Short mmCIF file of C-alpha atoms in Angstrom, two decimals:
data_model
loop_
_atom_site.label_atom_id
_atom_site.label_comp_id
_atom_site.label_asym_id
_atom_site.label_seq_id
_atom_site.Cartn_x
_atom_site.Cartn_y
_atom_site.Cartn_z
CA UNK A 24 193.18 149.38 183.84
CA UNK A 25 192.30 152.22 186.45
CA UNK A 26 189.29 153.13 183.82
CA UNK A 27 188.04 149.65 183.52
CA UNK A 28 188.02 149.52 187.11
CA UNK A 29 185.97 152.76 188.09
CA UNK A 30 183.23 151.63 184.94
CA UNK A 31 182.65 148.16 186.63
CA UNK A 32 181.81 150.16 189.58
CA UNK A 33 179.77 153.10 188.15
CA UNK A 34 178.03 149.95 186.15
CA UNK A 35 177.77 148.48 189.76
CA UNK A 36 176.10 151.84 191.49
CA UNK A 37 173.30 151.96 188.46
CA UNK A 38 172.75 148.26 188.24
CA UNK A 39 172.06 148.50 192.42
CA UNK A 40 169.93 151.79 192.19
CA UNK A 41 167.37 149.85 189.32
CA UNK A 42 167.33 146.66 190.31
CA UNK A 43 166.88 147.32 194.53
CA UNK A 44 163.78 149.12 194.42
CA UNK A 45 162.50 146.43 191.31
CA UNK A 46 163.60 143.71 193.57
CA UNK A 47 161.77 144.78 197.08
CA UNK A 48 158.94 146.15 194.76
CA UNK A 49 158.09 142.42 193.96
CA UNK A 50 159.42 140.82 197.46
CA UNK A 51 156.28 143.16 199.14
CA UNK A 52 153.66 142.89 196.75
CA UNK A 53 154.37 138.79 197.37
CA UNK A 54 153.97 138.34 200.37
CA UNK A 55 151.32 141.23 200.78
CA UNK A 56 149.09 139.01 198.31
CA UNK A 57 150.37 135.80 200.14
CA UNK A 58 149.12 138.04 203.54
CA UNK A 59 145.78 138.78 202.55
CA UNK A 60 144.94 135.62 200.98
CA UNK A 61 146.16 133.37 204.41
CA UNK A 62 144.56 135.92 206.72
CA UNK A 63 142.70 139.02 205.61
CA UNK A 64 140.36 137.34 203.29
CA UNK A 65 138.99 135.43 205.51
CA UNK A 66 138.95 137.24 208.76
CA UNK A 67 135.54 139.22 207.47
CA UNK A 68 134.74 142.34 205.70
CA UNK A 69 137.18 145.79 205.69
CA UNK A 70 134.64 147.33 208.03
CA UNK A 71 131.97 146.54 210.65
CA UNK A 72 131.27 143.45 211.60
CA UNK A 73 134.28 142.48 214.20
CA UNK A 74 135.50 139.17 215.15
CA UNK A 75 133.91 137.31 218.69
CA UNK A 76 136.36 136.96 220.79
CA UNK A 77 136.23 133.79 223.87
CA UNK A 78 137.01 136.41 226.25
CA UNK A 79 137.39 140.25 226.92
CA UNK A 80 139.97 141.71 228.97
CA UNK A 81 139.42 145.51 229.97
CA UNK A 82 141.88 147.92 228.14
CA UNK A 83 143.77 151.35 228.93
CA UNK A 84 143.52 153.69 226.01
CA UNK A 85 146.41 155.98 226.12
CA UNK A 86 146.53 159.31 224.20
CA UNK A 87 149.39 161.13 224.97
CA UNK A 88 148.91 164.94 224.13
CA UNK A 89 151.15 168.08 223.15
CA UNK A 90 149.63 171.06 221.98
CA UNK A 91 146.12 169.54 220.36
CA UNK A 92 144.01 172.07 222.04
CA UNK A 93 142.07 171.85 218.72
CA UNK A 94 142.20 168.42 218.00
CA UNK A 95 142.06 166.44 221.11
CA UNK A 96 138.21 167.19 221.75
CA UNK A 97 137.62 164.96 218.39
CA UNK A 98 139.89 162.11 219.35
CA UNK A 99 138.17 162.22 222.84
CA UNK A 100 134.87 162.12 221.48
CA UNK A 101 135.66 159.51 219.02
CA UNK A 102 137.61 156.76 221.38
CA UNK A 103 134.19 156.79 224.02
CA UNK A 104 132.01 155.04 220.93
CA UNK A 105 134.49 152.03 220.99
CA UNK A 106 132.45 149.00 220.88
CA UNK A 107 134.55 146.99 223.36
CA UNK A 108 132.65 146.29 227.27
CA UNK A 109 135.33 147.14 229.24
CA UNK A 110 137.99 150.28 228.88
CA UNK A 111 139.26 153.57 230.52
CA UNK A 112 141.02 156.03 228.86
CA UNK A 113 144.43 158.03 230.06
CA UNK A 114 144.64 161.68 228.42
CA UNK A 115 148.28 162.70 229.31
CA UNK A 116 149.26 166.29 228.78
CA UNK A 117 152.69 166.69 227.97
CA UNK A 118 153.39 170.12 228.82
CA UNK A 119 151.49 171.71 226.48
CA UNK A 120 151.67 175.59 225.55
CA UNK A 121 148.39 176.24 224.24
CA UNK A 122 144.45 175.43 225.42
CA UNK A 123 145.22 171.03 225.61
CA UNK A 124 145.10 171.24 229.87
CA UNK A 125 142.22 173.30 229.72
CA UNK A 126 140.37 171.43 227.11
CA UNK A 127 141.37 168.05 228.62
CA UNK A 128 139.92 168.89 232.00
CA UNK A 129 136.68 169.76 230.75
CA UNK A 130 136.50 166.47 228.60
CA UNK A 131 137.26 164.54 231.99
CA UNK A 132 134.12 166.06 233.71
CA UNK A 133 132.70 165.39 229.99
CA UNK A 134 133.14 161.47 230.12
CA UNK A 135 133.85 159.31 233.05
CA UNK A 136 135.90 156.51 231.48
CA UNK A 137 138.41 159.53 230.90
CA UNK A 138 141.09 160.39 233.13
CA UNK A 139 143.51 163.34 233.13
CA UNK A 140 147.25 163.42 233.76
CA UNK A 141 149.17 166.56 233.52
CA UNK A 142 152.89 166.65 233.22
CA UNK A 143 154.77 170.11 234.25
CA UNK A 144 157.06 170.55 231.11
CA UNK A 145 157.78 168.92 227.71
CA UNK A 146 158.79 165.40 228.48
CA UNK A 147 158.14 163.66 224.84
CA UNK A 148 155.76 160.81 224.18
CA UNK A 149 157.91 158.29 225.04
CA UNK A 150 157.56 160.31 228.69
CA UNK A 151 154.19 160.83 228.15
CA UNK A 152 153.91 156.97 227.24
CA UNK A 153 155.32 155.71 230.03
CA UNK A 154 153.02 157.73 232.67
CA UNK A 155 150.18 156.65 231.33
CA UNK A 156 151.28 153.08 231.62
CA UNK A 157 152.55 153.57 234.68
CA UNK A 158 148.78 154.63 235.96
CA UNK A 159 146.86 152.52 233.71
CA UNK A 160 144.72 150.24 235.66
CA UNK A 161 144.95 146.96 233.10
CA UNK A 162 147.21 144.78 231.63
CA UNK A 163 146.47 145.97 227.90
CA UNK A 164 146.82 149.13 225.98
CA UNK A 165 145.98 150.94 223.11
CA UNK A 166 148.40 154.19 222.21
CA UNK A 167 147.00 156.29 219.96
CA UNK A 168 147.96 160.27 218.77
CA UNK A 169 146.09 163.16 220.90
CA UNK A 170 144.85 163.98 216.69
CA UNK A 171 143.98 160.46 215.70
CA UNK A 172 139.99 158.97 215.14
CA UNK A 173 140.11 155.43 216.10
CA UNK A 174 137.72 153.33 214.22
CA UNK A 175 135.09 152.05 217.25
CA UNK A 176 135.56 148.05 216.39
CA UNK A 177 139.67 148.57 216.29
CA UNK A 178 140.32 147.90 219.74
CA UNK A 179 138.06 144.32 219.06
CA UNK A 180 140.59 143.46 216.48
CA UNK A 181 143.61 144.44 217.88
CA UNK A 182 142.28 142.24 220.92
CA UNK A 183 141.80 139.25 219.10
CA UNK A 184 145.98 138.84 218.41
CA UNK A 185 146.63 139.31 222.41
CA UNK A 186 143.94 136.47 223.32
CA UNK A 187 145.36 134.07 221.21
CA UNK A 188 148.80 134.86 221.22
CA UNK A 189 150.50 134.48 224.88
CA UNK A 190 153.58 135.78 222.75
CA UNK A 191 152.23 138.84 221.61
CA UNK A 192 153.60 141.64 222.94
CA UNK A 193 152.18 144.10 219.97
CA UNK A 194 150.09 145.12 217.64
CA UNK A 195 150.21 147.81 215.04
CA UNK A 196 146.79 149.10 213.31
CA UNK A 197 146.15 150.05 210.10
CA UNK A 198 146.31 154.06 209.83
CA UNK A 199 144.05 156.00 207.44
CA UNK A 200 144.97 159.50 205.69
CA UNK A 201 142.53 162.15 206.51
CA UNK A 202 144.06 165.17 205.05
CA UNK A 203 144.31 165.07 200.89
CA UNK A 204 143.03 168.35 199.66
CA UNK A 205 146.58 168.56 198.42
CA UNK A 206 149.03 166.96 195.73
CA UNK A 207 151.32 165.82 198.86
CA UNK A 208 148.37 164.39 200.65
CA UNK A 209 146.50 162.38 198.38
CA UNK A 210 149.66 160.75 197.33
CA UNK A 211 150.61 160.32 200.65
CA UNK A 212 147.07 158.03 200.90
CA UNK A 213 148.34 156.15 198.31
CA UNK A 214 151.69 155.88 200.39
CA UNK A 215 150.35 154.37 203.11
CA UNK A 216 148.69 151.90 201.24
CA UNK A 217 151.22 150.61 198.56
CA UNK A 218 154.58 151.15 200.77
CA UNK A 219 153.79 150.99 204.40
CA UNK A 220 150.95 148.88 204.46
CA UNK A 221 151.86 146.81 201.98
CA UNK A 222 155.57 146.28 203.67
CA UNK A 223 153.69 145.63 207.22
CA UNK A 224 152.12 142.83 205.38
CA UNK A 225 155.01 141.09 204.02
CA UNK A 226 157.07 141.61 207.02
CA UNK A 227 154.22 139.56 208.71
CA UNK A 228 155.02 136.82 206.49
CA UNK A 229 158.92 137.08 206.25
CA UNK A 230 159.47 137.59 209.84
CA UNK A 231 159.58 140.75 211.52
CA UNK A 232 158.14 143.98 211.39
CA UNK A 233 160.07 147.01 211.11
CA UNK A 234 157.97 148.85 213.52
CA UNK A 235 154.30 149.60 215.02
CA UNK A 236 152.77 152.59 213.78
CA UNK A 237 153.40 155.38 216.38
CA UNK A 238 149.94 156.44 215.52
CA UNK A 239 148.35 153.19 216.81
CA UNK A 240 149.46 150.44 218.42
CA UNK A 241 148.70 148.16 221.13
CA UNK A 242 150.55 146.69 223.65
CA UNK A 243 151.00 144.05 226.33
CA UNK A 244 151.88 145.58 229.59
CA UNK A 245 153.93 142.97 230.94
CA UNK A 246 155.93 142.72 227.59
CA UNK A 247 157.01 146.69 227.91
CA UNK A 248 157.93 145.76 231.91
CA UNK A 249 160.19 143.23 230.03
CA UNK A 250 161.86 145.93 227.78
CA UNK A 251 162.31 148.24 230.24
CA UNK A 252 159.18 150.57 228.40
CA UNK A 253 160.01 153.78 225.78
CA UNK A 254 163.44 154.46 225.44
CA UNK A 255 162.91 158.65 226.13
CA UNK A 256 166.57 159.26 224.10
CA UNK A 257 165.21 158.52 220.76
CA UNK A 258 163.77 160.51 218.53
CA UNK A 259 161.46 157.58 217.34
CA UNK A 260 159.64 155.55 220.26
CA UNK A 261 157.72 153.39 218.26
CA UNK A 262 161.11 152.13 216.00
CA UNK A 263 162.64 151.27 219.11
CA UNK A 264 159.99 149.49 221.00
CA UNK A 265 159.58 147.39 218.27
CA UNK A 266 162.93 146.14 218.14
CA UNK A 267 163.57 145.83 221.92
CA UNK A 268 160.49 143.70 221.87
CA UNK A 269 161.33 141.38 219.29
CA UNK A 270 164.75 141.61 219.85
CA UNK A 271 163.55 139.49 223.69
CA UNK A 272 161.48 137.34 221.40
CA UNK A 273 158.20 138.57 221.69
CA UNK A 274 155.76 138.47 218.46
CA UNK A 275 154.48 141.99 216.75
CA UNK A 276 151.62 141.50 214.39
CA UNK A 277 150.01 143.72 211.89
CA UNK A 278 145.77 144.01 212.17
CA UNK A 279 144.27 145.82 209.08
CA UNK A 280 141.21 145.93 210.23
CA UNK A 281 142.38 148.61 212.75
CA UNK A 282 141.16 151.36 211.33
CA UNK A 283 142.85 154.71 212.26
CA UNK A 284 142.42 158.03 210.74
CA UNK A 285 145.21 160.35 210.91
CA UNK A 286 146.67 163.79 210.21
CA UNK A 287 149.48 164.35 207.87
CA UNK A 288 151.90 167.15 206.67
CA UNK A 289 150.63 168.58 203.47
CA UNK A 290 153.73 170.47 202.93
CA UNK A 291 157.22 170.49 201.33
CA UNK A 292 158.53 171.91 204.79
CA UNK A 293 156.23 169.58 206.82
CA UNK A 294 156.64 166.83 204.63
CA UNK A 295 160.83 167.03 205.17
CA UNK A 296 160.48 167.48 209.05
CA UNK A 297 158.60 164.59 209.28
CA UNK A 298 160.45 162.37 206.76
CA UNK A 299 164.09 163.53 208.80
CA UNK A 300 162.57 162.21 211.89
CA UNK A 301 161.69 158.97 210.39
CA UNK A 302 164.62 158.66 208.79
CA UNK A 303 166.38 159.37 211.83
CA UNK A 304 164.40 156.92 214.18
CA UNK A 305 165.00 153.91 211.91
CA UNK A 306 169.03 155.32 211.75
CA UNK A 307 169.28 155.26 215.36
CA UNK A 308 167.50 151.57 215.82
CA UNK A 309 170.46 150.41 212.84
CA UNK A 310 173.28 151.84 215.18
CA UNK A 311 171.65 151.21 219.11
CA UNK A 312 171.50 147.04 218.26
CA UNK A 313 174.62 146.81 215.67
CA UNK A 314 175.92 145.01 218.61
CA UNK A 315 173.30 142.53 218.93
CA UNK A 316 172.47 141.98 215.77
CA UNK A 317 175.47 139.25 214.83
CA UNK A 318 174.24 136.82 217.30
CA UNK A 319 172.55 133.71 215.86
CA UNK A 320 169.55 133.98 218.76
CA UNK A 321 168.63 137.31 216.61
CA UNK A 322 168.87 135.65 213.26
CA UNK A 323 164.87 136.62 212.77
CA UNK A 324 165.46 140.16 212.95
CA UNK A 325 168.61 139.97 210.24
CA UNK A 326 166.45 139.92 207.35
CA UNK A 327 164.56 143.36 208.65
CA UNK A 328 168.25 144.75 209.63
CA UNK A 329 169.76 144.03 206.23
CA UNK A 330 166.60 145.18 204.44
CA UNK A 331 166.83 148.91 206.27
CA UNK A 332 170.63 148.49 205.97
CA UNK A 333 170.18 148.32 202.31
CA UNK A 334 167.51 150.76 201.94
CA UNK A 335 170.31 153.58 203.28
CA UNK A 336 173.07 152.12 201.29
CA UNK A 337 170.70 152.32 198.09
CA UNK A 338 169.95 155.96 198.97
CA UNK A 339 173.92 157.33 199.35
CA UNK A 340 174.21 155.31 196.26
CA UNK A 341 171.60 157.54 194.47
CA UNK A 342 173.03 160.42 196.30
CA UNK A 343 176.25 159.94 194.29
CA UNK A 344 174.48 158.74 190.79
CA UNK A 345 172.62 162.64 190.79
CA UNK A 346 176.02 164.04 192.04
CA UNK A 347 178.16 162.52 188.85
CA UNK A 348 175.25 163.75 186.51
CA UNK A 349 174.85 167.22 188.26
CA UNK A 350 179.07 167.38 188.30
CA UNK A 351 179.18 166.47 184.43
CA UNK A 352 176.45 169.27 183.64
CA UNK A 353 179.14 171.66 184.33
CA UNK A 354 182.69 169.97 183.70
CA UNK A 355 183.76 167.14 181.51
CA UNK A 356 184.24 164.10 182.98
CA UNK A 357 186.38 161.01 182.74
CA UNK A 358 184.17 158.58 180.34
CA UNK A 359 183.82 156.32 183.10
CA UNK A 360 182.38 158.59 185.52
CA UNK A 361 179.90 160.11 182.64
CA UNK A 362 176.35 160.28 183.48
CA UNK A 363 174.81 161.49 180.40
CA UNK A 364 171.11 161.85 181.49
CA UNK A 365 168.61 160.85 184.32
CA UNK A 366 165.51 160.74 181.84
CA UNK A 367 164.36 156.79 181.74
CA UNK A 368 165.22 154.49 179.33
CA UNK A 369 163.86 150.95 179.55
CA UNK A 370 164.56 150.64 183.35
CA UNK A 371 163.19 153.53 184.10
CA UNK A 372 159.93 152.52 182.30
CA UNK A 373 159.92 148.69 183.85
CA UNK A 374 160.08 150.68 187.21
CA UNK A 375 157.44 153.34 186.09
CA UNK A 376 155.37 149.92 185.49
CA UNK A 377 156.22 148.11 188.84
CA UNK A 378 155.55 150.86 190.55
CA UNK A 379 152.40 151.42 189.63
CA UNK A 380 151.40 147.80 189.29
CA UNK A 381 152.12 148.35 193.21
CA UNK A 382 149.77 150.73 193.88
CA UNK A 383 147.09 148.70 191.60
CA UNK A 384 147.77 145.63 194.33
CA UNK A 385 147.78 147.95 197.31
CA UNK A 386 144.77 149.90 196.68
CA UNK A 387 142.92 147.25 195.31
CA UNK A 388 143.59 145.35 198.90
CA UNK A 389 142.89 148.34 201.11
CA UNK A 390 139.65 149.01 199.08
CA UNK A 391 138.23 146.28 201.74
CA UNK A 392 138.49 149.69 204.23
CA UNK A 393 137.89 152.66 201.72
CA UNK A 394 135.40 153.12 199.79
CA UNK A 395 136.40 154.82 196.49
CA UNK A 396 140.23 154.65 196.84
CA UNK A 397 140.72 153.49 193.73
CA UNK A 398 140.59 157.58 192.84
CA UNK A 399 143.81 157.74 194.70
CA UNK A 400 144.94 155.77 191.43
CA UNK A 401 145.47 159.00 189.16
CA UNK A 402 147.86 161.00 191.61
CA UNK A 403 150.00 157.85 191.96
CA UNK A 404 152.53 158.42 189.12
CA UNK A 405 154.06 161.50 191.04
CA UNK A 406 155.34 159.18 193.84
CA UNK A 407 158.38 158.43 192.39
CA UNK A 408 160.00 161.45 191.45
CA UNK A 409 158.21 163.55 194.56
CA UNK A 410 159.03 160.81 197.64
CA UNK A 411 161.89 158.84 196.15
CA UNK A 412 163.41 161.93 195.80
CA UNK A 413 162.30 163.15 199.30
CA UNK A 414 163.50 159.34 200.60
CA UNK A 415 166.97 159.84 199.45
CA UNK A 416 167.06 163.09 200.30
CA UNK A 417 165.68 162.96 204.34
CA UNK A 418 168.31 159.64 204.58
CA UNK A 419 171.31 161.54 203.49
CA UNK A 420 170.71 164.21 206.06
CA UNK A 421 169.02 161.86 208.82
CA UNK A 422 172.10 159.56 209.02
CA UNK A 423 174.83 161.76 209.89
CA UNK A 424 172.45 163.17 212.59
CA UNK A 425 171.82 159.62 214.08
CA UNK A 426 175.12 159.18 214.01
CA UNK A 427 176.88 162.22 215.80
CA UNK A 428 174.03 162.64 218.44
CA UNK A 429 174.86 163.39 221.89
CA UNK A 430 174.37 160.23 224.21
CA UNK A 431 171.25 160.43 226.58
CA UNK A 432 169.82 163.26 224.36
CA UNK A 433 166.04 163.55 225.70
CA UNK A 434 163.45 163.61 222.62
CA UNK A 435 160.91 166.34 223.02
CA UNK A 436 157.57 167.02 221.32
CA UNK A 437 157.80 168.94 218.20
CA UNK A 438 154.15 170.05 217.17
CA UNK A 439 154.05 168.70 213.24
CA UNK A 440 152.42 169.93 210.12
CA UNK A 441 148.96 168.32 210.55
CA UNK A 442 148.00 169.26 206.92
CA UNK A 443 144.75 171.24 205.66
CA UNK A 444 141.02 169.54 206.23
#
């Protein structure tokens, strides 16, 4: 009876670890194609030619800075050729330890939409955030990373949601991988396209999004008043923001057309930091608004909940499916428990299939912004066994540390991995 019972449940663990992945594989790529074929289609081409808007209210571009004495210049540079009449933009120095101040201060006697604010010590970006909010001069903002190129029509698009939307409170661009001389980073451009792109999409058309890219997002002043700004205690502002926002009913939207070109780890030990923090951030969001959650005035944010809910269940499920087979490599185990082999039978070929029928979708959608993505293509069948892997992997460890961290903990900067150019 006892074996019965534990097979039922092993069968249980392997039928969830296929058939969740095979099920939200096909739940994005639906409303993704549902996504661009009510909106993106029709809002223009991928590139150049941005939307007229009936009016133009001045923006604040905020880049908050630590330690991108040799990247900053660039993003400088790149954010005065924004084709928008009316903008400043707020440079904020977080403490850095290397040339950023210096660097910074020469920019602002460089350009004079630029202003300078330097902070003492280390305060993290949702610090860094908040000062620059705090002396922005309009009701608007764009956030962007102190080593991010923002495409000069994004801050027309990103526009267009807050002029027609009195509800908007947010809206969260469409980053763009810069760094793929590597395995890790050109599937990481694939990534971006086929899993985060393509779930900002569908979220769009479910309900809510998960979060704004920390990379690039705008933001309505008064809404962040509302929230009470960036929470400076966890280790992922732009996960939290997002749900305090919608959590007091205000609308986040997704504009592709916001082109952003960013820097990304193009290392195993860069890779991991980065994919702890995440993992983390969105651990931290599931446990900070457990409480709230319940309550039927929140019912649009359940489906996001239970969807990130189930993502970490899937991956301590998958923890213990490589544990059993790793365990019976060495001992005998009880029929019931026996994991004979991990290779893929006929499940792990109809996910092989979905998964790159995915990435066909994805990069045949973001094509609109990229110009010979379809290259990406090739490196594409590594994803699953490098960054499922890596997913499973980051969640295990990121969880416990969510969990057992000290109340009122301030986040810091951490300079990152910014990959090889």
């Amino acid at each position: 009876m006892m074996a019965e019972y534990i097979t039922e449940i092993v069968d249980l663990m392997l039928s969830f670890a296929f058939y969740y992945p095979l099920f939200m594989a096909y739940l994005w790529m639906t409303g993704a194609i549902y996504y661009y074929y009510h909106w993106e289609r029709s809002a223009g081409p991928g590139v150049g030619q941005p939307p007229e808007l009936t009016e133009y209210p001045p923006v604040s571009i905020i880049v908050p800075c630590f330690n991108e004495g040799e990247n900053v210049r660039e993003t400088i540079a790149q954010l005065t050729l924004q084709e928008y009449p009316a903008f400043e933009i707020i440079a904020v120095n977080d403490g850095s330890s290397d040339t950023t101040g210096e660097v910074l201060d020469e920019l602002s006697a460089q350009y004079s939409q630029l202003r300078v604010i330097h902070l003492a010590k280390n305060e993290g970006k949702a610090m860094a955030l908040r000062m620059g909010t705090l002396v922005s001069k309009h009701e608007f903002l764009v956030c962007i990373d102190g080593d991010a190129l923002l495409d000069q029509y994004a801050v027309i698009w990103m526009m267009k949601h807050f002029v027609s939307g009195p509800r908007v409170a947010a809206v969260t661009g469409n980053p763009r991988i810069r760094t793929r001389s590597t395995l890790l980073g050109k599937i990481q451009v694939g990534e971006f396209s086929a899993i985060i792109g393509m779930i900002k999409r569908a979220q769009r058309i479910y309900g809510r999004v998960f979060t704004v890219s920390g990379v690039v997002a705008a933001f309505r002043k008064s809404a962040l008043h509302d929230v009470g700004y960036w929470s400076t205690n966890m280790v992922t502002e732009d996960i939290d923001i997002s749900w305090k926002l919608q959590l007091r009913h205000w609308d986040i939207r997704f504009e592709s057309h916001a082109l952003c070109w960013i820097l990304m780890p193009e290392t195993f030990a860069g890779l991991w930091k980065q994919r702890v923090r995440w993992s983390q951030g969105g651990a931290e969001v599931l446990i900070k608004f457990l409480s709230l959650i319940p309550r039927w005035r929140m019912r649009r944010m359940w489906p996001v909940y239970l969807e990130y809910f189930t993502s970490v269940l899937w991956a301590y499920v998958m923890l213990i499916v490589f544990g059993l087979w790793g365990t019976g490599q060495f001992v005998d185990l009880p029929p019931p428990l026996s994991i004979p082999t991990l290779l893929p039978g006929w499940n792990g070929v109809v996910l092989g299939v979905t998964c790159l029928l995915q990435f066909a979708v994805s990069l045949a959608i973001d094509s609109r912004y990229e110009k010979g993505i379809g290259k990406i293509y090739y490196w594409m069948v590594w994803y699953p066994i490098v960054f499922w892997l890596l997913s499973v992997m980051t969640t295990v460890v990121a969880v416990p540390k969510a969990w057992f961290k000290k109340k009122g903990t301030r986040a810091t900067w951490d300079s990152p991995d910014r990959g090889m150019r």
